[in-house]
Coordinates of C-alpha atoms in Angstrom, one line a residue:
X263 CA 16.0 -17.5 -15.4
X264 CA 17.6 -18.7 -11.6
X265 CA 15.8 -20.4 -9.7
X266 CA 13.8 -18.9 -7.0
X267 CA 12.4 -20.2 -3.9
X268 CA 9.0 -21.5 -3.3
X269 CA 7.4 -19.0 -1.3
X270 CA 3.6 -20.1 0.7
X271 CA 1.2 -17.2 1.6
X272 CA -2.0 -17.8 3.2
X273 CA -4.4 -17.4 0.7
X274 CA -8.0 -15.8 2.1
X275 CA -10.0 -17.6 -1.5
X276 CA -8.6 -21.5 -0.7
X277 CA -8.2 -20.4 3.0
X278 CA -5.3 -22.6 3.1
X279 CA -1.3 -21.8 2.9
X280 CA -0.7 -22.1 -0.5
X281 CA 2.2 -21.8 -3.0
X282 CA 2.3 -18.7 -4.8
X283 CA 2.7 -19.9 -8.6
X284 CA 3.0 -16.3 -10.3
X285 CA 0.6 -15.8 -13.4
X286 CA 4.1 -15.1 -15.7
X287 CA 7.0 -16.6 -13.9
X288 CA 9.3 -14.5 -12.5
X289 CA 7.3 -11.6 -12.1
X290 CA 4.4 -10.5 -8.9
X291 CA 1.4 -8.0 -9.3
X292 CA 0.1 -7.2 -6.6
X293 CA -2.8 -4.7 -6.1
X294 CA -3.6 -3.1 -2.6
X295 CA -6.4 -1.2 -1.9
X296 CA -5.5 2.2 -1.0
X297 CA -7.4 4.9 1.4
X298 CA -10.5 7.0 0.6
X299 CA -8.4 10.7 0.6
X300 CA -10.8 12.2 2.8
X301 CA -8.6 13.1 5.8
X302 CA -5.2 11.7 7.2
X303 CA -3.9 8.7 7.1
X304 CA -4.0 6.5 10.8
X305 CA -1.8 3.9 12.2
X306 CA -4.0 1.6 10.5
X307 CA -3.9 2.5 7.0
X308 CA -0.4 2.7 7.7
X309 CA 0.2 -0.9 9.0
X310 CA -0.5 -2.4 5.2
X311 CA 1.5 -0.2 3.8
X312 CA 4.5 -1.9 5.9
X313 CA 3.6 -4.7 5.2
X314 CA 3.5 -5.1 1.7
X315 CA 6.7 -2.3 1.4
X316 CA 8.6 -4.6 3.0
X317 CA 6.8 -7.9 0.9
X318 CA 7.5 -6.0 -2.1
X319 CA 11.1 -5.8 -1.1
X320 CA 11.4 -9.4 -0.3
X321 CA 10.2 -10.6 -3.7
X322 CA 12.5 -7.9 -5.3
X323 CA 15.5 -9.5 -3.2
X324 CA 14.9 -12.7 -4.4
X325 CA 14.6 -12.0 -7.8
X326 CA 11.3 -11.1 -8.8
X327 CA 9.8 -8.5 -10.6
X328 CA 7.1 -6.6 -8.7
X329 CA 4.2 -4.5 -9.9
X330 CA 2.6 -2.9 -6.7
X331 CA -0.2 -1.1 -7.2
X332 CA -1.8 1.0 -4.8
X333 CA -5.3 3.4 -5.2
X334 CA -7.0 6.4 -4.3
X335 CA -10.3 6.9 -3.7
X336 CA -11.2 10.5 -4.1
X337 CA -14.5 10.4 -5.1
X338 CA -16.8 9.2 -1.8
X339 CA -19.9 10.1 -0.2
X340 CA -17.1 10.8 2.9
X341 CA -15.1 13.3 0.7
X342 CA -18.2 14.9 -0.7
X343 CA -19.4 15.1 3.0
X344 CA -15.8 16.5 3.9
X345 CA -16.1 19.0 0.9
X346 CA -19.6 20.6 2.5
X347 CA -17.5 21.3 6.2
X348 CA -14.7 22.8 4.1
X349 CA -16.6 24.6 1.8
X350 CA -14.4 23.5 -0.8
X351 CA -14.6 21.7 -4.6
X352 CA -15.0 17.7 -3.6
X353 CA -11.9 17.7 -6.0
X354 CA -9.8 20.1 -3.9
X355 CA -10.1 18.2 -0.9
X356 CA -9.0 14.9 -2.6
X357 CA -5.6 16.8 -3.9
X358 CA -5.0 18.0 -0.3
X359 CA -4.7 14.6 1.3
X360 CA -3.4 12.6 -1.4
X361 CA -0.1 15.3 -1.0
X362 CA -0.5 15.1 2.9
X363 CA -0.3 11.5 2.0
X364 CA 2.8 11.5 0.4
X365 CA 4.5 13.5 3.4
X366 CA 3.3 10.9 5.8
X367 CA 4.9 8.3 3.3
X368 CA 8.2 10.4 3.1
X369 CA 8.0 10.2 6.8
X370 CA 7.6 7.0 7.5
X371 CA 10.5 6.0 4.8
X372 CA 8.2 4.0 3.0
X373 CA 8.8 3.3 -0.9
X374 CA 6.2 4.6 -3.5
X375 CA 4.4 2.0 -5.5
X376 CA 4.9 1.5 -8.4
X377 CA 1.4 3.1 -9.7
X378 CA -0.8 5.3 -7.6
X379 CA -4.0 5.8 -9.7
X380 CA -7.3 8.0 -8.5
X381 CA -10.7 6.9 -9.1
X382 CA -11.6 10.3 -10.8
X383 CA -9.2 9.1 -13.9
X384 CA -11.1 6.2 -14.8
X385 CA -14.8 7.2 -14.7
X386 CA -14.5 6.5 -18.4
X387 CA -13.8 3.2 -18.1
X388 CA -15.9 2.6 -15.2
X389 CA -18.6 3.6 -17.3
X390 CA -17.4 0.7 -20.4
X391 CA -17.0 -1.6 -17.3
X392 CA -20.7 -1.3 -16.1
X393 CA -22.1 -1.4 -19.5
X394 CA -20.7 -4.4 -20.4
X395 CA -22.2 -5.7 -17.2
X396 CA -25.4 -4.8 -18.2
X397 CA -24.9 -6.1 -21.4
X398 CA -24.2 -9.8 -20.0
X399 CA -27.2 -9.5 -17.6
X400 CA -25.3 -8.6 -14.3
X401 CA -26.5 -5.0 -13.8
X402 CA -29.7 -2.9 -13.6
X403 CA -31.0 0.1 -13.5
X404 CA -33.2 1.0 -10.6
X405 CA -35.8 3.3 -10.3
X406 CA -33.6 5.9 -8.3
X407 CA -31.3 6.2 -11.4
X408 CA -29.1 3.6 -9.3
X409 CA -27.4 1.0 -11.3
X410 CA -27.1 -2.0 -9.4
X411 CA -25.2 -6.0 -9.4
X412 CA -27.3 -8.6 -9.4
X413 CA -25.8 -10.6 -6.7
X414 CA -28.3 -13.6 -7.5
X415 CA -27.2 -13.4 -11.4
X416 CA -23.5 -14.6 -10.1
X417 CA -23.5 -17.8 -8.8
X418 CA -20.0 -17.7 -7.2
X419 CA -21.0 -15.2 -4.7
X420 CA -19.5 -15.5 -1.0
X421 CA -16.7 -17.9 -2.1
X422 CA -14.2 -15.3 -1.2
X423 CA -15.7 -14.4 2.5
X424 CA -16.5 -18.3 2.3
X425 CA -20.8 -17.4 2.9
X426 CA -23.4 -18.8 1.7
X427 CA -26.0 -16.3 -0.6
X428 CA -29.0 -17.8 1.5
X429 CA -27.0 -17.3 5.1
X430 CA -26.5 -13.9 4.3
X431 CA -27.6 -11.0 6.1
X432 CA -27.6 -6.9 5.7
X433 CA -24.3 -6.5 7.6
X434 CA -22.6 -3.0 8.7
X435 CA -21.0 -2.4 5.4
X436 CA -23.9 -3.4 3.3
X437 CA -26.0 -0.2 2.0
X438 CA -29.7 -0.7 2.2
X439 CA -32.1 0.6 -0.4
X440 CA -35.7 -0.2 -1.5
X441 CA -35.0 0.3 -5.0
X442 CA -32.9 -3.2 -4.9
X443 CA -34.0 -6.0 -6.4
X444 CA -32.0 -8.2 -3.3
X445 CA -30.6 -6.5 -0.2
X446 CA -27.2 -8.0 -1.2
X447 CA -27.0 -6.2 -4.7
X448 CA -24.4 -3.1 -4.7
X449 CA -24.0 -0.1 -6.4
X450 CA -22.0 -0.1 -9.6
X451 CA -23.3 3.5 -10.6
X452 CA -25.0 6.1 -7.9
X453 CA -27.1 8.9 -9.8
X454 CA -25.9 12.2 -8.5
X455 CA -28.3 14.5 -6.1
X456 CA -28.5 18.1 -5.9
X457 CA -25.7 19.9 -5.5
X458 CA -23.4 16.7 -5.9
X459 CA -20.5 16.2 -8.3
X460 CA -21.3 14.1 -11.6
X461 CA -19.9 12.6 -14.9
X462 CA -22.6 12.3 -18.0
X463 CA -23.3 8.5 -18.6
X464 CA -25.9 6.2 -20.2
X465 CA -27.9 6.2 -17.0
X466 CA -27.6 9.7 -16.3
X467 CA -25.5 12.1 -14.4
X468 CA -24.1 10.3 -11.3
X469 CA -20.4 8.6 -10.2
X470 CA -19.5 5.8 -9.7
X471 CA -19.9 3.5 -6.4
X472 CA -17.2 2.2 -4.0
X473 CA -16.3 -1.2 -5.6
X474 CA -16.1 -0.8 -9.3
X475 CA -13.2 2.0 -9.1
X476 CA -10.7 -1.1 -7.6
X477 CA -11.9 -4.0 -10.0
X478 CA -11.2 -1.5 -13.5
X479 CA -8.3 -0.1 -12.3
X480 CA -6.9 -3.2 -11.4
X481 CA -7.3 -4.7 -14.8
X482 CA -6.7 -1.9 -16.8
X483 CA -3.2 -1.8 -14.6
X484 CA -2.4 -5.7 -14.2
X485 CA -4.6 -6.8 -16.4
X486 CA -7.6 -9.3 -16.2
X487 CA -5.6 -11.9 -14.1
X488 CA -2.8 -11.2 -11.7
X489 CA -1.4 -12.5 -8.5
X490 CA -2.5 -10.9 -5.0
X491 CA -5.4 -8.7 -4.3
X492 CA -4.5 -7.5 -0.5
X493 CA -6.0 -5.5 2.1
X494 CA -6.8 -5.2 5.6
X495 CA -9.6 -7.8 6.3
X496 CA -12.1 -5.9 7.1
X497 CA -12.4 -5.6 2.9
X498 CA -12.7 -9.0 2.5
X499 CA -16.8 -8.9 2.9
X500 CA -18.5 -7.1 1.0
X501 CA -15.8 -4.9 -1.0
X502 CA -13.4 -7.7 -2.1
X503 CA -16.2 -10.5 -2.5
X504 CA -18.0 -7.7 -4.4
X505 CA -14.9 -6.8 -6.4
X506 CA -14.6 -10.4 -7.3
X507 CA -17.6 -10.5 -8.2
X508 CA -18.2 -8.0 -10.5
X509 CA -14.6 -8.8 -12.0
X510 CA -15.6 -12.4 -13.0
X511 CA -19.0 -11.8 -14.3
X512 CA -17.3 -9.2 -16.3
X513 CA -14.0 -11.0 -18.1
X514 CA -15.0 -14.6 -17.5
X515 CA -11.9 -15.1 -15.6
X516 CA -9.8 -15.4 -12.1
X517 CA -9.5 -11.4 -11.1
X518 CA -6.9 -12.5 -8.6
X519 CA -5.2 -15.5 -8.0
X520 CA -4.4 -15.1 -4.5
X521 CA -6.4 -12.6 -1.9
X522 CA -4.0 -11.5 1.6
X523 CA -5.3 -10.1 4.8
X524 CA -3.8 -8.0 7.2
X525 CA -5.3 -8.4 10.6
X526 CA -6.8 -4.6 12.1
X527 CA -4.9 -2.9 14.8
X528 CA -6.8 -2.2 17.9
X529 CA -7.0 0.3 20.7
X530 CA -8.4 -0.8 23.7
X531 CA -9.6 -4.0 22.3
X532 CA -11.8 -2.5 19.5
X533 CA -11.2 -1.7 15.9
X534 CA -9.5 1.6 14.8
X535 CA -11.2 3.6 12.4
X536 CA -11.5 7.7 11.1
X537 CA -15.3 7.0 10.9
X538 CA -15.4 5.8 14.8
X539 CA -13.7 9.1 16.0
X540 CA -10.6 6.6 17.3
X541 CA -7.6 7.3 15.8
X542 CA -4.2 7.6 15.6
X543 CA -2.6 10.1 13.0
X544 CA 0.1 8.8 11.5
X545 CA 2.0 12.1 11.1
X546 CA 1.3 12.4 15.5
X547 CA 2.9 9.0 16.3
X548 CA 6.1 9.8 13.7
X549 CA 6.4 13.1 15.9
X550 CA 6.6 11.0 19.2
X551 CA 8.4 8.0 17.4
X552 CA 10.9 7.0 14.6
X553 CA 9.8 5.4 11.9
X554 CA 11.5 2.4 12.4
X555 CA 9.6 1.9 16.2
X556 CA 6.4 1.9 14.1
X557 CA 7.8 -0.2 11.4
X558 CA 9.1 -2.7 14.2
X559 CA 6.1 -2.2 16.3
X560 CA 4.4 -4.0 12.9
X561 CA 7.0 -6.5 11.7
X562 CA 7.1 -7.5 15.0
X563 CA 3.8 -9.1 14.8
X564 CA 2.2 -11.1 12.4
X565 CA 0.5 -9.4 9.5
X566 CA -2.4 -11.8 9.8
X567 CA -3.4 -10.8 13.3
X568 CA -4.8 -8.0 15.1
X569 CA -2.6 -5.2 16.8
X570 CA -3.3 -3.7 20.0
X571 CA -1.8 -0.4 20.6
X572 CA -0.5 1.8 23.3
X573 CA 2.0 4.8 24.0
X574 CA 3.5 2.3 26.2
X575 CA 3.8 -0.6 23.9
X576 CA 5.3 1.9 21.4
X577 CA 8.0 3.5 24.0
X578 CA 8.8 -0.1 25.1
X579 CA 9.7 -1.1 21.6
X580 CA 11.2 2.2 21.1
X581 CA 14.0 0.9 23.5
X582 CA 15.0 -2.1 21.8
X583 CA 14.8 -0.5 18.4
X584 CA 17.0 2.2 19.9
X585 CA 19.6 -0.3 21.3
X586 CA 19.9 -1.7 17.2
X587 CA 20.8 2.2 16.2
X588 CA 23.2 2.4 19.1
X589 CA 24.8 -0.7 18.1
X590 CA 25.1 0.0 14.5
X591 CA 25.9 3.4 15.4
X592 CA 29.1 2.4 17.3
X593 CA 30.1 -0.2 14.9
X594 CA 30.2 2.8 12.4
X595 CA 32.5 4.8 14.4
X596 CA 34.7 1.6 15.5
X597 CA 35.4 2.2 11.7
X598 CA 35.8 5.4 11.1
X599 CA 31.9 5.5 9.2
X600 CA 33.4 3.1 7.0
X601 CA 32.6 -0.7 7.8
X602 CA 34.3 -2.7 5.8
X603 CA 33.0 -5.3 3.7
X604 CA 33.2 -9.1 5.5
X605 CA 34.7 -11.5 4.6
X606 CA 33.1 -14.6 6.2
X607 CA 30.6 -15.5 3.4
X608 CA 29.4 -18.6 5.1
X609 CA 28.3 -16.5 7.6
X610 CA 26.2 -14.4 5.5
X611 CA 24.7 -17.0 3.3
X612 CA 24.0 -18.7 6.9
X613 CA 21.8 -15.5 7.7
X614 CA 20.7 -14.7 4.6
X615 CA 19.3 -18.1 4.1
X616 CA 17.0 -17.9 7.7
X617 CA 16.0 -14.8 6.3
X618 CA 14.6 -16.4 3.0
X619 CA 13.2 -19.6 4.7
X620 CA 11.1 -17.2 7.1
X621 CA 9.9 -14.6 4.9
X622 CA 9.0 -17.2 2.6
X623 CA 6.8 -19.2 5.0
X624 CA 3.8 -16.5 5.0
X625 CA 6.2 -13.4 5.1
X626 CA 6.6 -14.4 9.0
X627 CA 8.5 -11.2 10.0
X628 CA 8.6 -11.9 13.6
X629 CA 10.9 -14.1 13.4
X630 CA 13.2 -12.0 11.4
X631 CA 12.9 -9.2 14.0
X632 CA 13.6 -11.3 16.5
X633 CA 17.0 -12.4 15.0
X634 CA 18.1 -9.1 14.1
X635 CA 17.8 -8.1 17.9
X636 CA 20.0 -11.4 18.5
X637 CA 22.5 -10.2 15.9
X638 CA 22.4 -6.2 17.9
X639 CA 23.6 -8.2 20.8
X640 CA 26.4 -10.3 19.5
X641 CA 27.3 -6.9 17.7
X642 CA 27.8 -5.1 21.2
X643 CA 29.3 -8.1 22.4
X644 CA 31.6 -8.4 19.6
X645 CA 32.3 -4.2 19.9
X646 CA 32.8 -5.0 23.8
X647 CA 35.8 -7.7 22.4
X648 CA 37.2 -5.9 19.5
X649 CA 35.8 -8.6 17.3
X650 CA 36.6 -7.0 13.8
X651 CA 34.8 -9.7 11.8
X652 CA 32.3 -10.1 13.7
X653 CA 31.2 -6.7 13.8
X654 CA 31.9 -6.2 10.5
X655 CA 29.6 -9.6 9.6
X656 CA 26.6 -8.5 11.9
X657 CA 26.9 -5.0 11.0
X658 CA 26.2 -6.0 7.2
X659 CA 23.5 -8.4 8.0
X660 CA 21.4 -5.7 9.9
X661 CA 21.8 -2.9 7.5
X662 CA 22.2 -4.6 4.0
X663 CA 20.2 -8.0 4.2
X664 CA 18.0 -8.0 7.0
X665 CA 17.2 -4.1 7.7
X666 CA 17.2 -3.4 3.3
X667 CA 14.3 -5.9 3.1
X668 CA 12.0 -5.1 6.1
X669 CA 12.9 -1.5 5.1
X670 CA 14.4 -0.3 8.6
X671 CA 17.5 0.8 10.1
X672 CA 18.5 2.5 7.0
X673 CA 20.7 4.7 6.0
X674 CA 20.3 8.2 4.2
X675 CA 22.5 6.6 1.6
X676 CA 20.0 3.7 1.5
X677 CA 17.2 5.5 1.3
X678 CA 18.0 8.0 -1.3
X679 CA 19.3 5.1 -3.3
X680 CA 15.5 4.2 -3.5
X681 CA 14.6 7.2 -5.1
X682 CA 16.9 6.8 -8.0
X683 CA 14.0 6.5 -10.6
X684 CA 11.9 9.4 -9.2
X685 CA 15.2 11.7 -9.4
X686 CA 15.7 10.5 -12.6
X687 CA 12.5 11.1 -13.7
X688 CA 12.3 14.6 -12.4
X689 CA 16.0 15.4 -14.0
X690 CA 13.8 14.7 -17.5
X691 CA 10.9 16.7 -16.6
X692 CA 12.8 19.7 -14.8
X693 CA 15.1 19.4 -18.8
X694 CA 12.1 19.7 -20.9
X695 CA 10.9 22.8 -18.5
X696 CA 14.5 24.3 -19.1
X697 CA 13.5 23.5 -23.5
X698 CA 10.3 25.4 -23.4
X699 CA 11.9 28.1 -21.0
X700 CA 14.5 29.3 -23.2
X701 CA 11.8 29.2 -26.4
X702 CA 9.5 31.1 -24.3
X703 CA 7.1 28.9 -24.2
X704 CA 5.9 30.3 -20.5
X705 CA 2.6 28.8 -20.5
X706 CA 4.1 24.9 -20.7
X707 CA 6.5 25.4 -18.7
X708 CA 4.3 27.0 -15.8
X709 CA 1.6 23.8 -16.3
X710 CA 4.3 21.8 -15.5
X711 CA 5.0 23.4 -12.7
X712 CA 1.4 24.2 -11.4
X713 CA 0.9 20.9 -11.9
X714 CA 3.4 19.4 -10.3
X715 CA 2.9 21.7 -7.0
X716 CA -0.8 20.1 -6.9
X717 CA 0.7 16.8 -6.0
X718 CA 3.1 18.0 -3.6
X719 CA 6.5 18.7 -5.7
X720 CA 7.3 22.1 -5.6
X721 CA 9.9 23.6 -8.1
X722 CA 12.1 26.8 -7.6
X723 CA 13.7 28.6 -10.3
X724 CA 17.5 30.5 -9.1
X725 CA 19.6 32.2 -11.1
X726 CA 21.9 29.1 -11.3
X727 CA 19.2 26.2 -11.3
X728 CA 15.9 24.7 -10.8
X729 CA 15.4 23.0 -7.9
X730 CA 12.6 20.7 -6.6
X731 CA 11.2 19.5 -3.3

């Protein structure tokens, strides 16, 4: 196996930069918590997704193997609220933004994960999860049908959001109930009430609560141990520390090596979220902007601190990210829309190298944004001169080294090249549709395709082939 660089990330647990030893050399799992399909996703559910596409493209780069995993959550008291307004199955309403998910995705020429799992697929293991809590002494039924952590029973408690059990107080995110032993101890199971959706279990009909869904699908995905557990950090107390929690008490061991934080993004200096009527659709900015303004907007800055965002921030970055596509464009036609290759290898390793030594110093994008607007401006200046090389140099740079890993200023070519194992995957499936088609097995081949429309892939059958969107 090559070598690969030693790469620090701050690490929320140690609160330190650390080096990031993977659990199986030469390979990265990382699981980040997803959103709570309820409604559409905001600029700041988008801003982790950035950042850790463009991580995940920067350990791939260098030569590691990345699992990314990403959640949903669609089963909520929010989407069983949205459900009532809509009059509509809790499970309809789940389906209908995880595919209005993956058009805002497609728009913002962000990568898939590699696994997307719901919450309404594992309420079987959930349930194995919480009973061998309660078999260890870590759970407990309350008199509400609840089933509830014993925060007291874990002694590690608050090492994650660096608290003290004793110091602790009922916070914002902390649901209060009489029926708990401590104010601190969280649901694991919620018994269902009238009219609610529910799943049989040992306690009785009910689902399950907010934090077990991301500590079983984690380790039924990565396993017990893995690398990075990320989110924004607003997570980080009680959700992750509650995660952890549970995790540990369950398996005996780490959960997650390493724990990174994205700071919020803020509109007039206060946090952005759907639950404080303050946000910013996604889908409404990428109408306004390109992807690659928001994309910048983000790399631009830190992922560890907070954002504040305006129209005018975003048209003023708009400009210079414009000026990169002007240049590139114009290089392109200096050539015919055929850049050559360069020749000047020094060069490149020379770049490619302050990309690595950056990125690798707690993924600090700024600076790699910053010197991709320095190479746009020697490539003008070099398209002013009739500079061949140095066109052709600067021109590779931004579109093949520093643009490929940040995931901007792509081209179609680049992007579709992404998608090679989803086409190929869909070239099987659309085959074995063709199969049960021509044994008139209608029935199969119509699941498939019902199915498949109910996450957002629709298939068309012409007289010469079947096509799919």
């Amino acid at each position: 196996m090559k070598h690969l660089p030693t790469i620090k990330i701050y690490d929320t647990l140690s609160a330190q930069l650390v080096d990031l030893i993977p659990v199986k050399e030469g390979e990265i799992k990382i699981y980040l918590c997803g959103p709570t399909v309820y409604n559409l996703l905001h600029i700041g559910n988008a801003r982790p997704i950035i950042i850790f596409d463009a991580f995940r493209r920067f350990l791939e780069y260098i030569g590691y193997k990345v699992t990314l995993v990403q959640n949903f959550t669609d089963i909520d008291d929010k989407i069983i609220e949205q459900a009532k307004k809509e009059k509509m199955p809790f499970e309809e309403v789940g389906k209908r933004y995880i595919i209005e998910y993956w058009r805002d995705m497609t728009a913002l020429k962000a990568r898939a994960f590699n696994f997307h799992p719901k919450t309404t697929n594992y309420v079987e293991e959930i349930i194995s999860y919480i009973k061998e809590l309660e078999e260890k002494g870590y759970a407990y039924k309350a008199e509400n049908g609840d089933v509830y952590f014993e925060v007291g029973k874990f002694l590690r408690y608050g090492e994650l959001s660096h608290r003290k059990i004793e110091d602790l107080k009922v916070g914002i995110r902390v649901e209060v109930s009489e029926y708990k032993k401590n104010p601190l101890d969280f649901a694991l199971w919620k018994s269902s009430k009238e009219g609610e959706p529910f799943w049989e279990s040992p306690w009785g009909k009910g689902r399950p609560g907010w934090h077990i869904e991301c500590s079983v699908m984690s380790s039924e995905i990565l396993g017990d141990t893995f690398d990075i557990h990320a989110g924004g950090n607003d997570l980080i107390f009680p959700h992750h520390e509650n995660e952890r929690a549970q995790a540990i008490a369950k398996s005996g061991k780490d959960f997650a090596k390493y724990w990174m934080h994205n700071g919020m993004i803020r509109m007039a200096q206060g946090k952005m979220s759907k639950s404080l009527g303050n946000v910013w659709y996604l889908r409404d900015l990428l109408k306004k902007f390109d992807s690659d303004v928001l994309k910048i907007f983000i790399l631009s800055k830190h992922y560890r601190i907070p954002i504040d965002i305006s129209e005018e921030l975003l048209h003023n970055q708009e400009v210079s990210v414009n000026r990169v596509k002007e240049s590139l464009n114009e290089a392109e036609a200096f050539f015919n829309n055929k850049v050559p290759y360069p020749k000047e290898m020094y060069y490149l390793k020379e770049q490619e190298e302050y990309l690595i030594s950056n990125l690798s110093n707690d993924f600090d994008t700024p600076s790699v944004v910053a010197r991709i607007f320095e190479l746009s401006r020697d490539l003008n200046k070099a398209l002013n001169s009739r500079d061949e090389e140095t066109i052709k140099n600067n021109y590779y740079i931004i579109r093949n080294i520093y643009g490929s890993v940040l995931g901007v200023f792509e081209t179609n070519e680049q992007i579709q090249k992404n998608n090679v194992e989803l086409n190929q995957l869909m070239e099987i499936i659309l085959n074995v549709r063709s199969v049960l088609r021509n044994e008139k097995l209608y029935n199969l081949s119509d699941y498939i395709r019902d199915n498949l429309s109910k996450i957002g892939i629709e298939i068309k059958d012409t007289p010469e082939s079947t096509k799919w969107s």
